[in-house]
Amino acid sequence: MPLLVDVRTPAEFEDAHVPGAINLPLAALEWHAERVSRDATEQIVLVCQNGPRAKRAQARLAAAGLTDTVVLEGGLNAWEDEDGPVVRGPEHWALERQARLVAGSLVLVAALASLWWTPAAFVAAFIGAGLVFAGLTDTCGMALLLAKLPYNRPTTKVDVEASLARISRAGGRV
């Protein structure tokens, strides 16, 4: 049976995850990729919110020698759309939604402020450039910053060692 490894942040995992999945955030997985590649005893299915982080994790694991991982296409969003079972915790707004709210608010305030102080338009241009960069690179600096806010921190911390130990349990590869 494959092992589900959710590479989202601990707060996202706490909000909702596939039953039986373990949480190994992308940064931790990237840091321990060689260990995961060496110790994995089951096929790994990588999960994130909608796919890109899981694909990044898959590429990192492949570079470390683990080439038979699978990405849950469409991520947790697609899983939920197909009525897959989900374990729910306290609900938080998704980072993507928070980033849209903050970016939109900054652009709106900057546009209005530019009616009285013209240089404020540069703030809107800067945010727009950041959104273009985020779209082109499939990364979002604003979401990374928002993830550090207390609201986005889980009530319990992820135990990376426990997650790595679960990956390396004896059980035979699929």
Short mmCIF file of N, CA and C in Angstrom, two decimals:
data_model
loop_
_atom_site.label_atom_id
_atom_site.label_comp_id
_atom_site.label_asym_id
_atom_site.label_seq_id
_atom_site.Cartn_x
_atom_site.Cartn_y
_atom_site.Cartn_z
N MET A 1 0.85 -1.18 0.00
CA MET A 1 0.00 0.00 0.00
C MET A 1 0.89 1.24 0.00
N PRO A 2 0.61 2.21 -0.85
CA PRO A 2 1.44 3.42 -0.90
C PRO A 2 1.30 4.25 0.37
N LEU A 3 2.34 5.03 0.63
CA LEU A 3 2.36 5.92 1.78
C LEU A 3 2.10 7.34 1.29
N LEU A 4 1.09 7.99 1.85
CA LEU A 4 0.77 9.36 1.47
C LEU A 4 1.63 10.32 2.27
N VAL A 5 2.39 11.16 1.58
CA VAL A 5 3.25 12.16 2.22
C VAL A 5 2.74 13.53 1.79
N ASP A 6 2.21 14.27 2.74
CA ASP A 6 1.65 15.60 2.50
C ASP A 6 2.75 16.62 2.73
N VAL A 7 3.11 17.37 1.69
CA VAL A 7 4.24 18.30 1.76
C VAL A 7 3.81 19.74 2.06
N ARG A 8 2.55 19.92 2.45
CA ARG A 8 2.08 21.26 2.79
C ARG A 8 2.59 21.67 4.17
N THR A 9 2.34 22.91 4.52
CA THR A 9 2.77 23.40 5.83
C THR A 9 2.00 22.67 6.93
N PRO A 10 2.55 22.63 8.13
CA PRO A 10 1.82 21.99 9.24
C PRO A 10 0.44 22.60 9.47
N ALA A 11 0.30 23.90 9.31
CA ALA A 11 -1.01 24.53 9.51
C ALA A 11 -2.00 24.06 8.45
N GLU A 12 -1.56 23.97 7.21
CA GLU A 12 -2.44 23.48 6.15
C GLU A 12 -2.83 22.02 6.41
N PHE A 13 -1.86 21.23 6.83
CA PHE A 13 -2.12 19.82 7.13
C PHE A 13 -3.12 19.70 8.28
N GLU A 14 -2.96 20.54 9.29
CA GLU A 14 -3.87 20.51 10.44
C GLU A 14 -5.29 20.88 10.02
N ASP A 15 -5.42 21.79 9.05
CA ASP A 15 -6.75 22.18 8.57
C ASP A 15 -7.49 21.01 7.95
N ALA A 16 -6.80 20.29 7.06
CA ALA A 16 -7.43 19.17 6.35
C ALA A 16 -6.34 18.32 5.71
N HIS A 17 -6.51 17.01 5.79
CA HIS A 17 -5.58 16.10 5.12
C HIS A 17 -6.27 14.76 4.87
N VAL A 18 -5.66 14.00 3.98
CA VAL A 18 -6.16 12.67 3.65
C VAL A 18 -5.87 11.76 4.85
N PRO A 19 -6.85 10.96 5.27
CA PRO A 19 -6.61 10.05 6.39
C PRO A 19 -5.39 9.16 6.13
N GLY A 20 -4.56 9.00 7.15
CA GLY A 20 -3.38 8.16 7.04
C GLY A 20 -2.16 8.85 6.46
N ALA A 21 -2.32 10.08 5.96
CA ALA A 21 -1.17 10.81 5.41
C ALA A 21 -0.26 11.26 6.53
N ILE A 22 1.02 11.35 6.20
CA ILE A 22 1.96 11.94 7.14
C ILE A 22 2.35 13.31 6.62
N ASN A 23 2.69 14.20 7.53
CA ASN A 23 3.08 15.56 7.15
C ASN A 23 4.59 15.67 7.17
N LEU A 24 5.16 15.95 6.02
CA LEU A 24 6.58 16.25 5.90
C LEU A 24 6.66 17.46 4.98
N PRO A 25 6.65 18.67 5.57
CA PRO A 25 6.63 19.89 4.76
C PRO A 25 7.73 19.90 3.70
N LEU A 26 7.46 20.57 2.61
CA LEU A 26 8.37 20.57 1.46
C LEU A 26 9.79 20.91 1.85
N ALA A 27 10.00 21.93 2.67
CA ALA A 27 11.35 22.32 3.05
C ALA A 27 12.06 21.18 3.79
N ALA A 28 11.34 20.49 4.67
CA ALA A 28 11.92 19.37 5.41
C ALA A 28 12.21 18.20 4.47
N LEU A 29 11.30 17.94 3.54
CA LEU A 29 11.51 16.86 2.59
C LEU A 29 12.73 17.16 1.72
N GLU A 30 12.85 18.40 1.27
CA GLU A 30 14.01 18.76 0.44
C GLU A 30 15.30 18.59 1.24
N TRP A 31 15.29 18.96 2.49
CA TRP A 31 16.46 18.86 3.35
C TRP A 31 16.85 17.38 3.58
N HIS A 32 15.86 16.51 3.68
CA HIS A 32 16.09 15.09 4.00
C HIS A 32 15.86 14.18 2.79
N ALA A 33 15.92 14.71 1.58
CA ALA A 33 15.59 13.92 0.38
C ALA A 33 16.44 12.66 0.24
N GLU A 34 17.73 12.77 0.51
CA GLU A 34 18.59 11.60 0.37
C GLU A 34 18.18 10.52 1.38
N ARG A 35 17.86 10.92 2.58
CA ARG A 35 17.43 9.95 3.61
C ARG A 35 16.12 9.29 3.21
N VAL A 36 15.17 10.10 2.72
CA VAL A 36 13.88 9.54 2.29
C VAL A 36 14.12 8.57 1.14
N SER A 37 14.95 8.96 0.18
CA SER A 37 15.25 8.11 -0.98
C SER A 37 15.88 6.79 -0.53
N ARG A 38 16.78 6.85 0.41
CA ARG A 38 17.48 5.67 0.90
C ARG A 38 16.58 4.76 1.73
N ASP A 39 15.72 5.37 2.56
CA ASP A 39 14.98 4.60 3.57
C ASP A 39 13.55 4.23 3.20
N ALA A 40 13.01 4.79 2.12
CA ALA A 40 11.61 4.53 1.79
C ALA A 40 11.38 3.04 1.56
N THR A 41 10.39 2.51 2.25
CA THR A 41 10.08 1.08 2.12
C THR A 41 8.76 0.85 1.40
N GLU A 42 8.02 1.91 1.14
CA GLU A 42 6.76 1.81 0.42
C GLU A 42 6.78 2.86 -0.69
N GLN A 43 5.96 2.65 -1.71
CA GLN A 43 5.84 3.69 -2.72
C GLN A 43 5.23 4.91 -2.06
N ILE A 44 5.71 6.08 -2.45
CA ILE A 44 5.24 7.33 -1.86
C ILE A 44 4.36 8.07 -2.84
N VAL A 45 3.19 8.49 -2.34
CA VAL A 45 2.30 9.37 -3.10
C VAL A 45 2.40 10.74 -2.44
N LEU A 46 2.83 11.73 -3.20
CA LEU A 46 3.04 13.08 -2.69
C LEU A 46 1.78 13.92 -2.87
N VAL A 47 1.42 14.65 -1.82
CA VAL A 47 0.19 15.44 -1.82
C VAL A 47 0.52 16.87 -1.41
N CYS A 48 -0.08 17.84 -2.08
CA CYS A 48 -0.08 19.23 -1.62
C CYS A 48 -1.49 19.78 -1.89
N GLN A 49 -1.65 21.08 -1.88
CA GLN A 49 -3.00 21.63 -2.03
C GLN A 49 -3.54 21.44 -3.44
N ASN A 50 -2.70 21.76 -4.45
CA ASN A 50 -3.20 21.60 -5.82
C ASN A 50 -2.18 21.04 -6.81
N GLY A 51 -1.00 20.66 -6.35
CA GLY A 51 -0.06 19.95 -7.21
C GLY A 51 1.36 20.46 -7.33
N PRO A 52 1.61 21.77 -7.43
CA PRO A 52 2.98 22.23 -7.71
C PRO A 52 4.01 21.86 -6.64
N ARG A 53 3.67 21.97 -5.38
CA ARG A 53 4.65 21.62 -4.34
C ARG A 53 4.97 20.13 -4.36
N ALA A 54 3.95 19.32 -4.61
CA ALA A 54 4.17 17.87 -4.68
C ALA A 54 5.08 17.54 -5.88
N LYS A 55 4.89 18.23 -6.99
CA LYS A 55 5.74 18.00 -8.17
C LYS A 55 7.18 18.42 -7.88
N ARG A 56 7.34 19.52 -7.15
CA ARG A 56 8.68 19.96 -6.75
C ARG A 56 9.34 18.91 -5.85
N ALA A 57 8.56 18.37 -4.90
CA ALA A 57 9.07 17.32 -4.01
C ALA A 57 9.46 16.09 -4.82
N GLN A 58 8.63 15.73 -5.80
CA GLN A 58 8.91 14.56 -6.64
C GLN A 58 10.23 14.75 -7.40
N ALA A 59 10.45 15.95 -7.93
CA ALA A 59 11.69 16.22 -8.66
C ALA A 59 12.89 16.13 -7.73
N ARG A 60 12.75 16.63 -6.53
CA ARG A 60 13.86 16.58 -5.56
C ARG A 60 14.17 15.14 -5.16
N LEU A 61 13.13 14.35 -4.92
CA LEU A 61 13.34 12.94 -4.57
C LEU A 61 13.94 12.17 -5.74
N ALA A 62 13.51 12.48 -6.95
CA ALA A 62 14.08 11.82 -8.13
C ALA A 62 15.56 12.15 -8.26
N ALA A 63 15.93 13.39 -7.98
CA ALA A 63 17.34 13.79 -8.02
C ALA A 63 18.15 13.04 -6.96
N ALA A 64 17.48 12.66 -5.88
CA ALA A 64 18.14 11.91 -4.80
C ALA A 64 18.11 10.40 -5.05
N GLY A 65 17.46 9.97 -6.13
CA GLY A 65 17.47 8.56 -6.49
C GLY A 65 16.15 7.81 -6.31
N LEU A 66 15.13 8.47 -5.77
CA LEU A 66 13.83 7.81 -5.58
C LEU A 66 12.94 8.22 -6.77
N THR A 67 12.82 7.32 -7.73
CA THR A 67 12.17 7.68 -8.99
C THR A 67 10.76 7.14 -9.15
N ASP A 68 10.25 6.36 -8.19
CA ASP A 68 8.93 5.77 -8.37
C ASP A 68 7.84 6.45 -7.53
N THR A 69 8.04 7.71 -7.18
CA THR A 69 7.00 8.43 -6.45
C THR A 69 5.88 8.84 -7.40
N VAL A 70 4.73 9.12 -6.82
CA VAL A 70 3.56 9.53 -7.59
C VAL A 70 3.03 10.82 -6.97
N VAL A 71 2.55 11.72 -7.80
CA VAL A 71 1.93 12.95 -7.32
C VAL A 71 0.42 12.78 -7.43
N LEU A 72 -0.28 13.10 -6.35
CA LEU A 72 -1.75 13.11 -6.40
C LEU A 72 -2.15 14.31 -7.26
N GLU A 73 -2.53 14.02 -8.51
CA GLU A 73 -2.85 15.09 -9.46
C GLU A 73 -3.98 15.97 -8.94
N GLY A 74 -3.75 17.26 -8.95
CA GLY A 74 -4.76 18.20 -8.47
C GLY A 74 -4.75 18.37 -6.96
N GLY A 75 -3.93 17.56 -6.28
CA GLY A 75 -3.75 17.69 -4.85
C GLY A 75 -5.00 17.46 -4.03
N LEU A 76 -4.98 18.01 -2.83
CA LEU A 76 -6.09 17.84 -1.91
C LEU A 76 -7.38 18.43 -2.48
N ASN A 77 -7.24 19.51 -3.26
CA ASN A 77 -8.44 20.11 -3.88
C ASN A 77 -9.16 19.09 -4.75
N ALA A 78 -8.42 18.39 -5.61
CA ALA A 78 -9.03 17.39 -6.49
C ALA A 78 -9.56 16.21 -5.68
N TRP A 79 -8.83 15.81 -4.63
CA TRP A 79 -9.27 14.72 -3.76
C TRP A 79 -10.63 15.06 -3.16
N GLU A 80 -10.76 16.28 -2.65
CA GLU A 80 -12.04 16.70 -2.05
C GLU A 80 -13.14 16.82 -3.11
N ASP A 81 -12.77 17.28 -4.31
CA ASP A 81 -13.76 17.37 -5.39
C ASP A 81 -14.32 16.00 -5.76
N GLU A 82 -13.50 14.96 -5.59
CA GLU A 82 -13.93 13.59 -5.88
C GLU A 82 -14.56 12.92 -4.66
N ASP A 83 -14.85 13.72 -3.64
CA ASP A 83 -15.46 13.24 -2.39
C ASP A 83 -14.60 12.23 -1.65
N GLY A 84 -13.27 12.39 -1.76
CA GLY A 84 -12.37 11.54 -0.98
C GLY A 84 -12.47 11.91 0.49
N PRO A 85 -12.24 10.95 1.39
CA PRO A 85 -12.34 11.24 2.82
C PRO A 85 -11.24 12.21 3.25
N VAL A 86 -11.59 13.09 4.19
CA VAL A 86 -10.66 14.11 4.68
C VAL A 86 -10.80 14.23 6.18
N VAL A 87 -9.66 14.32 6.87
CA VAL A 87 -9.64 14.62 8.30
C VAL A 87 -9.56 16.13 8.43
N ARG A 88 -10.49 16.70 9.17
CA ARG A 88 -10.52 18.17 9.31
C ARG A 88 -10.15 18.60 10.72
N GLY A 89 -9.41 19.70 10.79
CA GLY A 89 -9.06 20.34 12.05
C GLY A 89 -9.67 21.72 12.07
N PRO A 90 -9.16 22.60 12.91
CA PRO A 90 -9.67 23.97 12.92
C PRO A 90 -9.39 24.64 11.57
N GLU A 91 -10.40 25.29 11.03
CA GLU A 91 -10.28 25.84 9.69
C GLU A 91 -9.56 27.18 9.69
N HIS A 92 -8.64 27.34 8.73
CA HIS A 92 -7.94 28.59 8.46
C HIS A 92 -8.13 28.91 6.98
N TRP A 93 -7.97 30.16 6.65
CA TRP A 93 -7.98 30.50 5.23
C TRP A 93 -6.72 29.93 4.60
N ALA A 94 -6.85 29.41 3.39
CA ALA A 94 -5.70 28.91 2.65
C ALA A 94 -4.72 30.06 2.38
N LEU A 95 -3.43 29.74 2.34
CA LEU A 95 -2.42 30.76 2.09
C LEU A 95 -2.67 31.49 0.77
N GLU A 96 -3.10 30.76 -0.23
CA GLU A 96 -3.36 31.38 -1.54
C GLU A 96 -4.46 32.44 -1.40
N ARG A 97 -5.50 32.12 -0.65
CA ARG A 97 -6.60 33.08 -0.44
C ARG A 97 -6.10 34.29 0.34
N GLN A 98 -5.28 34.04 1.37
CA GLN A 98 -4.73 35.15 2.15
C GLN A 98 -3.86 36.05 1.28
N ALA A 99 -3.04 35.44 0.42
CA ALA A 99 -2.16 36.23 -0.46
C ALA A 99 -2.98 37.08 -1.42
N ARG A 100 -4.06 36.51 -1.96
CA ARG A 100 -4.93 37.30 -2.86
C ARG A 100 -5.55 38.48 -2.12
N LEU A 101 -6.00 38.25 -0.88
CA LEU A 101 -6.61 39.32 -0.09
C LEU A 101 -5.60 40.43 0.19
N VAL A 102 -4.40 40.05 0.63
CA VAL A 102 -3.38 41.05 0.97
C VAL A 102 -2.94 41.80 -0.29
N ALA A 103 -2.65 41.07 -1.36
CA ALA A 103 -2.21 41.72 -2.60
C ALA A 103 -3.29 42.66 -3.14
N GLY A 104 -4.52 42.18 -3.18
CA GLY A 104 -5.62 43.02 -3.67
C GLY A 104 -5.82 44.24 -2.80
N SER A 105 -5.73 44.08 -1.49
CA SER A 105 -5.89 45.22 -0.58
C SER A 105 -4.78 46.25 -0.77
N LEU A 106 -3.55 45.77 -0.90
CA LEU A 106 -2.43 46.69 -1.11
C LEU A 106 -2.57 47.46 -2.42
N VAL A 107 -2.97 46.78 -3.47
CA VAL A 107 -3.16 47.45 -4.76
C VAL A 107 -4.29 48.47 -4.67
N LEU A 108 -5.40 48.10 -4.04
CA LEU A 108 -6.53 49.01 -3.90
C LEU A 108 -6.14 50.26 -3.10
N VAL A 109 -5.49 50.06 -1.96
CA VAL A 109 -5.08 51.19 -1.13
C VAL A 109 -4.07 52.05 -1.87
N ALA A 110 -3.11 51.43 -2.55
CA ALA A 110 -2.11 52.20 -3.30
C ALA A 110 -2.76 52.99 -4.44
N ALA A 111 -3.70 52.38 -5.14
CA ALA A 111 -4.39 53.08 -6.24
C ALA A 111 -5.17 54.27 -5.71
N LEU A 112 -5.87 54.08 -4.60
CA LEU A 112 -6.62 55.20 -4.02
C LEU A 112 -5.68 56.28 -3.49
N ALA A 113 -4.61 55.86 -2.84
CA ALA A 113 -3.65 56.83 -2.31
C ALA A 113 -2.98 57.62 -3.42
N SER A 114 -2.82 57.00 -4.59
CA SER A 114 -2.16 57.69 -5.70
C SER A 114 -2.99 58.85 -6.24
N LEU A 115 -4.28 58.89 -5.88
CA LEU A 115 -5.10 60.05 -6.28
C LEU A 115 -4.64 61.32 -5.55
N TRP A 116 -4.06 61.14 -4.36
CA TRP A 116 -3.57 62.28 -3.58
C TRP A 116 -2.05 62.38 -3.60
N TRP A 117 -1.39 61.25 -3.71
CA TRP A 117 0.06 61.23 -3.70
C TRP A 117 0.51 60.28 -4.82
N THR A 118 0.87 60.82 -5.94
CA THR A 118 1.16 60.06 -7.16
C THR A 118 2.16 58.91 -6.97
N PRO A 119 3.24 59.10 -6.20
CA PRO A 119 4.20 57.99 -6.05
C PRO A 119 3.61 56.71 -5.45
N ALA A 120 2.46 56.76 -4.83
CA ALA A 120 1.84 55.56 -4.27
C ALA A 120 1.53 54.53 -5.36
N ALA A 121 1.43 54.98 -6.60
CA ALA A 121 1.18 54.07 -7.71
C ALA A 121 2.30 53.05 -7.85
N PHE A 122 3.51 53.41 -7.40
CA PHE A 122 4.63 52.48 -7.48
C PHE A 122 4.42 51.26 -6.58
N VAL A 123 3.70 51.44 -5.48
CA VAL A 123 3.40 50.30 -4.61
C VAL A 123 2.54 49.30 -5.37
N ALA A 124 1.52 49.81 -6.06
CA ALA A 124 0.65 48.93 -6.86
C ALA A 124 1.46 48.23 -7.96
N ALA A 125 2.38 48.97 -8.60
CA ALA A 125 3.21 48.37 -9.64
C ALA A 125 4.11 47.28 -9.06
N PHE A 126 4.66 47.53 -7.88
CA PHE A 126 5.52 46.55 -7.22
C PHE A 126 4.75 45.27 -6.90
N ILE A 127 3.53 45.42 -6.38
CA ILE A 127 2.70 44.25 -6.08
C ILE A 127 2.36 43.52 -7.37
N GLY A 128 2.02 44.25 -8.42
CA GLY A 128 1.73 43.63 -9.71
C GLY A 128 2.92 42.85 -10.24
N ALA A 129 4.12 43.43 -10.12
CA ALA A 129 5.33 42.74 -10.56
C ALA A 129 5.54 41.46 -9.75
N GLY A 130 5.26 41.53 -8.45
CA GLY A 130 5.39 40.35 -7.60
C GLY A 130 4.42 39.25 -8.01
N LEU A 131 3.20 39.65 -8.38
CA LEU A 131 2.21 38.66 -8.83
C LEU A 131 2.62 38.02 -10.15
N VAL A 132 3.18 38.82 -11.05
CA VAL A 132 3.68 38.28 -12.32
C VAL A 132 4.80 37.29 -12.05
N PHE A 133 5.74 37.67 -11.18
CA PHE A 133 6.84 36.78 -10.81
C PHE A 133 6.30 35.49 -10.20
N ALA A 134 5.33 35.62 -9.31
CA ALA A 134 4.73 34.44 -8.67
C ALA A 134 4.11 33.52 -9.72
N GLY A 135 3.43 34.11 -10.70
CA GLY A 135 2.81 33.30 -11.75
C GLY A 135 3.82 32.60 -12.63
N LEU A 136 4.91 33.29 -12.95
CA LEU A 136 5.92 32.72 -13.83
C LEU A 136 6.75 31.64 -13.15
N THR A 137 7.02 31.82 -11.87
CA THR A 137 7.90 30.89 -11.15
C THR A 137 7.15 29.88 -10.31
N ASP A 138 5.83 30.04 -10.20
CA ASP A 138 5.00 29.17 -9.37
C ASP A 138 5.46 29.18 -7.92
N THR A 139 5.92 30.35 -7.47
CA THR A 139 6.28 30.56 -6.07
C THR A 139 5.61 31.86 -5.63
N CYS A 140 5.44 32.04 -4.36
CA CYS A 140 4.81 33.27 -3.89
C CYS A 140 5.49 33.72 -2.60
N GLY A 141 6.29 34.77 -2.72
CA GLY A 141 6.98 35.32 -1.56
C GLY A 141 6.01 35.80 -0.50
N MET A 142 4.89 36.36 -0.93
CA MET A 142 3.90 36.85 0.03
C MET A 142 3.33 35.70 0.85
N ALA A 143 3.04 34.59 0.19
CA ALA A 143 2.51 33.42 0.91
C ALA A 143 3.55 32.89 1.90
N LEU A 144 4.83 32.93 1.51
CA LEU A 144 5.88 32.49 2.43
C LEU A 144 5.93 33.37 3.67
N LEU A 145 5.75 34.67 3.47
CA LEU A 145 5.71 35.59 4.62
C LEU A 145 4.46 35.38 5.46
N LEU A 146 3.32 35.22 4.80
CA LEU A 146 2.07 35.00 5.53
C LEU A 146 2.11 33.71 6.34
N ALA A 147 2.82 32.71 5.84
CA ALA A 147 2.91 31.43 6.54
C ALA A 147 3.59 31.56 7.90
N LYS A 148 4.36 32.62 8.08
CA LYS A 148 5.07 32.83 9.34
C LYS A 148 4.22 33.53 10.40
N LEU A 149 3.06 34.04 10.01
CA LEU A 149 2.19 34.71 10.98
C LEU A 149 1.63 33.72 11.99
N PRO A 150 1.40 34.16 13.22
CA PRO A 150 0.85 33.26 14.24
C PRO A 150 -0.45 32.57 13.81
N TYR A 151 -1.29 33.26 13.07
CA TYR A 151 -2.55 32.69 12.60
C TYR A 151 -2.32 31.43 11.77
N ASN A 152 -1.21 31.41 11.04
CA ASN A 152 -0.93 30.31 10.12
C ASN A 152 -0.05 29.23 10.73
N ARG A 153 0.23 29.34 11.99
CA ARG A 153 1.03 28.32 12.66
C ARG A 153 0.09 27.28 13.25
N PRO A 154 0.46 26.02 13.14
CA PRO A 154 -0.40 24.97 13.69
C PRO A 154 -0.36 24.99 15.21
N THR A 155 -1.37 24.38 15.82
CA THR A 155 -1.37 24.30 17.28
C THR A 155 -0.36 23.25 17.74
N THR A 156 -0.02 22.31 16.87
CA THR A 156 1.03 21.34 17.18
C THR A 156 2.08 21.40 16.09
N LYS A 157 3.32 21.18 16.46
CA LYS A 157 4.40 21.20 15.48
C LYS A 157 4.53 19.83 14.82
N VAL A 158 5.00 19.86 13.57
CA VAL A 158 5.23 18.60 12.87
C VAL A 158 6.49 17.97 13.45
N ASP A 159 6.43 16.67 13.67
CA ASP A 159 7.58 15.92 14.16
C ASP A 159 8.26 15.29 12.95
N VAL A 160 9.25 16.01 12.41
CA VAL A 160 9.93 15.56 11.20
C VAL A 160 10.56 14.19 11.39
N GLU A 161 11.18 13.98 12.53
CA GLU A 161 11.82 12.67 12.78
C GLU A 161 10.79 11.54 12.78
N ALA A 162 9.62 11.78 13.37
CA ALA A 162 8.57 10.75 13.37
C ALA A 162 8.09 10.47 11.95
N SER A 163 7.96 11.53 11.15
CA SER A 163 7.54 11.35 9.76
C SER A 163 8.58 10.56 8.98
N LEU A 164 9.86 10.90 9.18
CA LEU A 164 10.93 10.17 8.50
C LEU A 164 10.98 8.71 8.96
N ALA A 165 10.74 8.48 10.25
CA ALA A 165 10.73 7.11 10.77
C ALA A 165 9.60 6.31 10.14
N ARG A 166 8.46 6.94 9.95
CA ARG A 166 7.32 6.25 9.34
C ARG A 166 7.61 5.88 7.89
N ILE A 167 8.33 6.75 7.21
CA ILE A 167 8.70 6.47 5.82
C ILE A 167 9.63 5.26 5.76
N SER A 168 10.48 5.11 6.77
CA SER A 168 11.49 4.04 6.71
C SER A 168 11.05 2.74 7.39
N ARG A 169 9.80 2.66 7.83
CA ARG A 169 9.32 1.39 8.43
C ARG A 169 9.42 0.25 7.43
N ALA A 170 9.68 -0.92 7.94
CA ALA A 170 9.71 -2.11 7.06
C ALA A 170 8.32 -2.36 6.52
N GLY A 171 8.24 -2.76 5.27
CA GLY A 171 6.93 -3.04 4.71
C GLY A 171 6.97 -3.39 3.25
N GLY A 172 8.14 -3.35 2.64
CA GLY A 172 8.24 -3.77 1.25
C GLY A 172 7.73 -2.73 0.28
N ARG A 173 8.47 -2.50 -0.78
CA ARG A 173 8.09 -1.53 -1.81
C ARG A 173 7.04 -2.10 -2.71
N VAL A 174 6.14 -1.22 -3.19
CA VAL A 174 5.10 -1.61 -4.15
C VAL A 174 5.68 -1.52 -5.54
#
